XYZ file of N, CA and C in Angstrom:
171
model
N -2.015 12.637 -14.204
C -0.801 12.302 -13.508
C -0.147 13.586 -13.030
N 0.133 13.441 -11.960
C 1.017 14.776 -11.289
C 2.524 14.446 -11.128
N 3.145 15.396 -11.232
C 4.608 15.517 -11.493
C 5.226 16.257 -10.609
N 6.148 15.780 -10.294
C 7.347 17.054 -9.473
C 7.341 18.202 -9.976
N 7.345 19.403 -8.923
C 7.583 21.026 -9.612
C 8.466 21.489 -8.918
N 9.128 22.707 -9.020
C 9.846 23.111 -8.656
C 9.877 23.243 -7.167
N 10.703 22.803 -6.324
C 10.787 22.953 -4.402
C 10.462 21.391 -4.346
N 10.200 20.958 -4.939
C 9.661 19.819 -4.653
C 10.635 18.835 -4.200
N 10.462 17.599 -3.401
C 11.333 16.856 -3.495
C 11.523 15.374 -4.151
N 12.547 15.327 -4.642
C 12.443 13.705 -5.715
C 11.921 11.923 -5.498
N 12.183 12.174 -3.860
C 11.693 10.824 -3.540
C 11.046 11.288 -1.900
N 10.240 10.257 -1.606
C 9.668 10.832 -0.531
C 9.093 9.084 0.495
N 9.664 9.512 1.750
C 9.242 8.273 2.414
C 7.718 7.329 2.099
N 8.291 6.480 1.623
C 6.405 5.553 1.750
C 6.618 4.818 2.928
N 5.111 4.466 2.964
C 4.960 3.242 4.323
C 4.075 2.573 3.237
N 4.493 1.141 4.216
C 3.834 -0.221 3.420
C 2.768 -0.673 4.689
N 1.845 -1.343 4.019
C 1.098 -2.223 5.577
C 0.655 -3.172 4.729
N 0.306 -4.381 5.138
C -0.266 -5.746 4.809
C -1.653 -5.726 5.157
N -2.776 -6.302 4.887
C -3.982 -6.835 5.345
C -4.688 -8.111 5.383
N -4.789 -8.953 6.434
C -5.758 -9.930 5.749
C -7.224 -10.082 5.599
N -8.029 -10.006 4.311
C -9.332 -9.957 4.190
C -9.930 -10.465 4.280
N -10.977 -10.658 5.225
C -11.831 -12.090 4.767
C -13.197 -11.699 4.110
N -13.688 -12.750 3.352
C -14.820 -12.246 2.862
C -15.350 -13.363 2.668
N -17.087 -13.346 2.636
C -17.881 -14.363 2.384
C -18.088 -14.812 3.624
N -18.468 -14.099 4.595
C -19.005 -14.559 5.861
C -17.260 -15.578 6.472
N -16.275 -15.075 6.254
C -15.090 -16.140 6.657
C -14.751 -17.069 5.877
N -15.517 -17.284 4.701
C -15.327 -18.654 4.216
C -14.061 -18.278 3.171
N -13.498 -17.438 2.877
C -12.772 -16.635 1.798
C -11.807 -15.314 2.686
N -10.547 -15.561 2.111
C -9.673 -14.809 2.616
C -8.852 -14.251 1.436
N -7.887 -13.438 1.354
C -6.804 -12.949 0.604
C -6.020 -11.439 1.296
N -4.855 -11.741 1.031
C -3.660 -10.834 1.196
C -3.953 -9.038 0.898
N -3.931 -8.310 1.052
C -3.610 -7.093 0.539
C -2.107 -6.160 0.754
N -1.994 -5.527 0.057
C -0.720 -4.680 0.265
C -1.549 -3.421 -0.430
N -1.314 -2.599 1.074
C -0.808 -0.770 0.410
C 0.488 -0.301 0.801
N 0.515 0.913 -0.224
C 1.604 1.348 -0.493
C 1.194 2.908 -0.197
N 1.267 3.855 1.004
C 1.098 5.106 0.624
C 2.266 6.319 0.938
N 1.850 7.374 0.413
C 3.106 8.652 0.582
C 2.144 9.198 2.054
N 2.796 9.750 2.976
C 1.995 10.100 4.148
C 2.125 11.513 4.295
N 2.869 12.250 3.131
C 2.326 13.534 3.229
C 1.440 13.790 2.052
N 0.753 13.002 1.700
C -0.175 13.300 0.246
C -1.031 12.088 0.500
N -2.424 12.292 1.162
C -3.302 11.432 1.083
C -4.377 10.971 -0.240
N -3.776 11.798 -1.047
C -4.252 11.212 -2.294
C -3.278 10.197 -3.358
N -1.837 9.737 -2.793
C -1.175 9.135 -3.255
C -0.830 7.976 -2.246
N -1.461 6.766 -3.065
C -1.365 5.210 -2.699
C -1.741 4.792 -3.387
N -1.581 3.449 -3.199
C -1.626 2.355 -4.112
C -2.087 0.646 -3.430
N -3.001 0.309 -3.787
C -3.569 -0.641 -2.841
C -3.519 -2.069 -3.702
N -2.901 -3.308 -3.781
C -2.855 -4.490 -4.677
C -3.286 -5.915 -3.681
N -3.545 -6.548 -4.193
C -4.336 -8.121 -3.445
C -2.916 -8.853 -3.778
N -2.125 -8.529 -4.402
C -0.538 -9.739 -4.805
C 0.154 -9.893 -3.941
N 0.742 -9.294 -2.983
C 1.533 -9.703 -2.158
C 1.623 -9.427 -0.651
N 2.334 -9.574 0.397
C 2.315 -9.234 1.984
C 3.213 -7.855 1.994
N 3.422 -7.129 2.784
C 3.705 -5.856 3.135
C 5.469 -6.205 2.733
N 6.064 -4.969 2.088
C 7.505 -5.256 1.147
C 8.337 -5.929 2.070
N 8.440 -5.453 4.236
C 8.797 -5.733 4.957
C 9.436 -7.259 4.865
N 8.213 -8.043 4.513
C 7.962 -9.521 4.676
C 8.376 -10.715 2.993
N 8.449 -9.521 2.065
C 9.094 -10.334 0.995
C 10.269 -10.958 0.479
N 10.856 -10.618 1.359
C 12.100 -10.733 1.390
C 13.273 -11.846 1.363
């Protein structure tokens, strides 16, 4: 786990996006949601639970 260091800043813009998947030749679908930081492409977070935060509302 990586942590804030010093210069750093405490919160940092995310972007959300939705996906819909299909799988099984079409016969099978489901939702995705990521979650990423867009100055750190190694920080996101990708879940099948819900539609983009935009839309939960």
């Amino acid at each position: 786990m990586t942590t804030s260091g010093p210069g750093t800043p405490e919160t940092a813009e995310l972007r959300s996006r939705s996906f819909q998947i299909t799988v099984d030749g079409g016969r099978d679908s489901f939702f995705a949601l990521s979650i990423e930081d867009e100055t750190n492409e190694d920080a996101w977070l990708m879940s099948d639970t819900v539609r983009a935060l935009e839309n939960v509302r």
